[in-house]
Amino acid sequence: MKRRHFLAGASVFAVAGINPLPLFAQPTQQQLLAPGPLPEKSFGDAGAPVTVIEYASLTCGHCRNFHMTVWPDFKVKYVDTGKVRFIIREFPFDPRASAGFMLARCAGEDKWYPTLDLLYRSQDRWARVSDATSALKSIMGMTGMEGEQVEACLQDQDLLDKITAIADTGKSYGVDSTPTFFVNGEMFKGVLSLERFSEIIDPLLVAE
């Protein structure tokens, strides 16, 4: 890769992709909720009757669309009311998405989602430009992260390996596109409207 495109020596940009793993016929809810290598990033009551897991990529336009147009109303209707626990898991399809997820993790617990939201909203400014590193440094400056901190985060091989492991596990569950959702263990691919989510979730709530 050309030096002007990425940080020299930054291990995140050396990753070619996600390693293939054998696919399960269908993951069980227990398998889906098994602890991973990084703390789970979730919203809502851990005891909610419905659990929704999203596998997303930060460079995915469809994921951006979901988080900007569906997620706010979904959160109000289902998460804030205690009906759904919503989990976001990393499934980067390219090195830039890996870098974004790493930076969100490095930003700290209280800044993780604001950073994720910022990266989605500014996607065109860093995901598709020639100099992604400079763009990410500029954007992360809005969160208070200095350029040296950005470089250090992107060179954290252990963090990159753990994010890749989360994606590999998702791949073993049959995830091959983003966004992919699991609703109480049932897989749904692509952006789902609030109305479609309601068709899926409401019967599960009635059954409780």
CSV table of C-alpha atoms in Angstrom, one decimal:
chain,number,residue,atom,x,y,z
A,1,MET,CA,0.0,0.0,0.0
A,2,LYS,CA,1.3,3.5,-0.7
A,3,ARG,CA,2.5,5.5,2.2
A,4,ARG,CA,0.4,8.5,1.4
A,5,HIS,CA,-2.7,6.4,1.7
A,6,PHE,CA,-2.2,4.9,5.2
A,7,LEU,CA,0.0,5.0,8.2
A,8,ALA,CA,3.4,3.5,7.6
A,9,GLY,CA,3.5,0.3,9.7
A,10,ALA,CA,-0.1,0.5,10.9
A,11,SER,CA,-1.0,-3.1,11.2
A,12,VAL,CA,-4.7,-2.5,10.7
A,13,PHE,CA,-4.2,-1.6,7.1
A,14,ALA,CA,-2.3,-4.8,6.4
A,15,VAL,CA,-5.3,-7.0,6.9
A,16,ALA,CA,-6.5,-8.4,3.7
A,17,GLY,CA,-9.9,-9.6,4.9
A,18,ILE,CA,-11.9,-11.9,7.1
A,19,ASN,CA,-10.7,-15.5,7.4
A,20,PRO,CA,-13.2,-18.1,6.3
A,21,LEU,CA,-14.5,-20.5,8.9
A,22,PRO,CA,-16.9,-23.5,8.6
A,23,LEU,CA,-20.5,-22.4,8.8
A,24,PHE,CA,-22.9,-23.6,11.4
A,25,ALA,CA,-26.2,-24.8,10.0
A,26,GLN,CA,-27.9,-22.4,12.4
A,27,PRO,CA,-26.4,-20.9,15.5
A,28,THR,CA,-28.3,-21.3,18.7
A,29,GLN,CA,-29.2,-18.3,20.9
A,30,GLN,CA,-26.7,-19.6,23.4
A,31,GLN,CA,-23.9,-19.7,20.8
A,32,LEU,CA,-24.9,-16.2,19.6
A,33,LEU,CA,-24.7,-14.8,23.1
A,34,ALA,CA,-21.5,-16.5,24.1
A,35,PRO,CA,-18.8,-14.0,25.4
A,36,GLY,CA,-16.4,-12.8,22.7
A,37,PRO,CA,-12.9,-11.4,22.9
A,38,LEU,CA,-14.1,-7.8,23.6
A,39,PRO,CA,-16.8,-6.5,25.9
A,40,GLU,CA,-20.2,-6.5,24.3
A,41,LYS,CA,-21.5,-3.2,23.1
A,42,SER,CA,-25.3,-3.2,23.8
A,43,PHE,CA,-28.2,-1.0,24.5
A,44,GLY,CA,-31.2,-1.7,26.7
A,45,ASP,CA,-32.2,-4.1,29.5
A,46,ALA,CA,-30.1,-7.2,29.7
A,47,GLY,CA,-33.3,-9.1,30.7
A,48,ALA,CA,-35.4,-7.8,27.8
A,49,PRO,CA,-37.6,-10.5,26.2
A,50,VAL,CA,-36.1,-9.9,22.7
A,51,THR,CA,-32.4,-9.6,21.8
A,52,VAL,CA,-31.4,-8.1,18.5
A,53,ILE,CA,-27.8,-8.5,17.3
A,54,GLU,CA,-26.5,-6.4,14.4
A,55,TYR,CA,-23.3,-7.3,12.5
A,56,ALA,CA,-22.2,-4.1,10.8
A,57,SER,CA,-19.3,-2.5,8.9
A,58,LEU,CA,-18.5,1.2,9.3
A,59,THR,CA,-17.8,1.6,5.6
A,60,CYS,CA,-21.2,0.0,4.6
A,61,GLY,CA,-23.7,2.5,3.2
A,62,HIS,CA,-26.6,0.3,4.1
A,63,CYS,CA,-25.4,0.2,7.8
A,64,ARG,CA,-25.1,4.0,7.7
A,65,ASN,CA,-28.6,4.1,6.4
A,66,PHE,CA,-30.0,1.9,9.2
A,67,HIS,CA,-28.2,3.9,11.9
A,68,MET,CA,-29.4,7.2,10.6
A,69,THR,CA,-32.9,6.5,9.5
A,70,VAL,CA,-34.2,3.4,11.4
A,71,TRP,CA,-32.2,3.1,14.6
A,72,PRO,CA,-33.4,6.3,16.3
A,73,ASP,CA,-37.1,5.3,16.1
A,74,PHE,CA,-36.3,1.7,16.8
A,75,LYS,CA,-34.4,2.7,20.0
A,76,VAL,CA,-37.4,4.8,21.2
A,77,LYS,CA,-40.0,2.1,20.5
A,78,TYR,CA,-38.2,-1.0,21.6
A,79,VAL,CA,-34.9,-0.3,23.5
A,80,ASP,CA,-35.9,2.6,25.7
A,81,THR,CA,-39.1,0.7,26.7
A,82,GLY,CA,-37.3,-2.4,27.9
A,83,LYS,CA,-38.6,-4.6,25.2
A,84,VAL,CA,-35.4,-5.2,23.3
A,85,ARG,CA,-31.7,-5.5,24.1
A,86,PHE,CA,-29.7,-4.4,21.0
A,87,ILE,CA,-26.1,-5.5,20.5
A,88,ILE,CA,-23.8,-4.1,17.9
A,89,ARG,CA,-20.9,-6.3,16.7
A,90,GLU,CA,-18.0,-5.5,14.4
A,91,PHE,CA,-18.0,-7.1,11.0
A,92,PRO,CA,-15.5,-5.0,9.0
A,93,PHE,CA,-15.3,-5.8,5.3
A,94,ASP,CA,-12.1,-3.8,4.7
A,95,PRO,CA,-9.2,-2.3,6.6
A,96,ARG,CA,-10.8,1.2,6.9
A,97,ALA,CA,-13.8,-0.3,8.6
A,98,SER,CA,-11.5,-2.2,11.0
A,99,ALA,CA,-9.7,1.1,11.6
A,100,GLY,CA,-12.9,2.9,12.4
A,101,PHE,CA,-14.0,0.2,14.9
A,102,MET,CA,-10.6,0.2,16.5
A,103,LEU,CA,-10.8,4.0,17.0
A,104,ALA,CA,-14.3,3.7,18.5
A,105,ARG,CA,-13.0,1.2,21.0
A,106,CYS,CA,-9.9,3.3,21.8
A,107,ALA,CA,-12.1,6.4,22.4
A,108,GLY,CA,-13.3,4.9,25.6
A,109,GLU,CA,-16.6,3.5,27.0
A,110,ASP,CA,-18.4,6.8,27.2
A,111,LYS,CA,-17.3,7.9,23.8
A,112,TRP,CA,-17.7,4.6,21.9
A,113,TYR,CA,-21.2,5.1,20.5
A,114,PRO,CA,-20.8,8.9,19.8
A,115,THR,CA,-17.6,8.0,17.9
A,116,LEU,CA,-19.4,5.2,16.0
A,117,ASP,CA,-22.2,7.7,15.2
A,118,LEU,CA,-19.7,10.3,14.1
A,119,LEU,CA,-17.9,7.9,11.8
A,120,TYR,CA,-21.2,6.9,10.2
A,121,ARG,CA,-22.2,10.5,9.6
A,122,SER,CA,-18.8,11.4,8.2
A,123,GLN,CA,-18.4,8.2,6.2
A,124,ASP,CA,-17.9,10.0,2.9
A,125,ARG,CA,-15.1,12.0,4.4
A,126,TRP,CA,-12.9,9.1,5.4
A,127,ALA,CA,-14.1,5.8,3.9
A,128,ARG,CA,-13.7,6.8,0.2
A,129,VAL,CA,-10.9,9.3,0.2
A,130,SER,CA,-7.3,8.8,-0.9
A,131,ASP,CA,-5.7,9.7,2.4
A,132,ALA,CA,-7.8,7.8,5.0
A,133,THR,CA,-5.3,8.3,7.8
A,134,SER,CA,-5.3,12.1,7.7
A,135,ALA,CA,-9.1,12.1,7.4
A,136,LEU,CA,-9.5,9.8,10.4
A,137,LYS,CA,-7.1,12.0,12.4
A,138,SER,CA,-9.1,15.1,11.6
A,139,ILE,CA,-12.4,13.4,12.4
A,140,MET,CA,-11.2,11.8,15.7
A,141,GLY,CA,-9.9,15.2,16.7
A,142,MET,CA,-13.6,16.1,17.3
A,143,THR,CA,-13.7,13.4,20.0
A,144,GLY,CA,-10.5,14.8,21.7
A,145,MET,CA,-8.2,12.1,20.4
A,146,GLU,CA,-4.9,13.5,19.2
A,147,GLY,CA,-3.1,12.3,16.1
A,148,GLU,CA,-0.5,10.3,18.1
A,149,GLN,CA,-3.3,8.5,19.9
A,150,VAL,CA,-4.9,7.7,16.6
A,151,GLU,CA,-1.6,6.2,15.3
A,152,ALA,CA,-1.1,4.2,18.5
A,153,CYS,CA,-4.6,2.8,18.4
A,154,LEU,CA,-4.3,1.8,14.7
A,155,GLN,CA,-1.1,-0.1,15.5
A,156,ASP,CA,-2.7,-2.1,18.3
A,157,GLN,CA,-2.4,-5.6,16.8
A,158,ASP,CA,-4.1,-7.2,19.8
A,159,LEU,CA,-7.2,-5.0,19.4
A,160,LEU,CA,-7.3,-5.7,15.6
A,161,ASP,CA,-7.0,-9.4,16.2
A,162,LYS,CA,-10.0,-9.3,18.6
A,163,ILE,CA,-12.1,-7.3,16.2
A,164,THR,CA,-11.2,-9.8,13.4
A,165,ALA,CA,-12.1,-12.7,15.7
A,166,ILE,CA,-15.6,-11.1,16.3
A,167,ALA,CA,-16.1,-10.9,12.6
A,168,ASP,CA,-14.8,-14.5,12.1
A,169,THR,CA,-17.3,-15.8,14.6
A,170,GLY,CA,-20.1,-13.9,12.8
A,171,LYS,CA,-18.9,-15.4,9.5
A,172,SER,CA,-19.1,-18.9,11.1
A,173,TYR,CA,-22.8,-18.1,11.9
A,174,GLY,CA,-23.5,-17.4,8.2
A,175,VAL,CA,-23.0,-13.6,8.2
A,176,ASP,CA,-21.7,-12.6,4.7
A,177,SER,CA,-23.2,-9.2,4.3
A,178,THR,CA,-24.0,-6.1,6.3
A,179,PRO,CA,-26.1,-5.3,8.1
A,180,THR,CA,-27.1,-8.7,9.2
A,181,PHE,CA,-29.5,-9.0,12.2
A,182,PHE,CA,-30.3,-11.9,14.5
A,183,VAL,CA,-33.6,-11.5,16.3
A,184,ASN,CA,-33.8,-14.0,19.2
A,185,GLY,CA,-31.5,-16.2,17.1
A,186,GLU,CA,-33.3,-15.8,13.7
A,187,MET,CA,-31.2,-14.3,10.9
A,188,PHE,CA,-32.4,-11.4,8.8
A,189,LYS,CA,-30.1,-9.7,6.2
A,190,GLY,CA,-30.2,-6.2,4.9
A,191,VAL,CA,-31.6,-2.9,6.2
A,192,LEU,CA,-35.0,-3.6,7.9
A,193,SER,CA,-37.5,-0.8,8.2
A,194,LEU,CA,-39.1,-0.1,11.5
A,195,GLU,CA,-42.3,-1.6,10.2
A,196,ARG,CA,-40.5,-4.8,9.2
A,197,PHE,CA,-38.9,-5.0,12.7
A,198,SER,CA,-42.3,-4.6,14.2
A,199,GLU,CA,-43.6,-7.5,12.2
A,200,ILE,CA,-40.8,-9.7,13.5
A,201,ILE,CA,-40.6,-8.4,17.1
A,202,ASP,CA,-44.2,-7.8,18.2
A,203,PRO,CA,-45.3,-11.5,18.0
A,204,LEU,CA,-42.3,-12.4,20.2
A,205,LEU,CA,-43.5,-9.9,22.8
A,206,VAL,CA,-47.0,-11.2,22.7
A,207,ALA,CA,-45.7,-14.7,23.2
A,208,GLU,CA,-44.0,-13.7,26.5
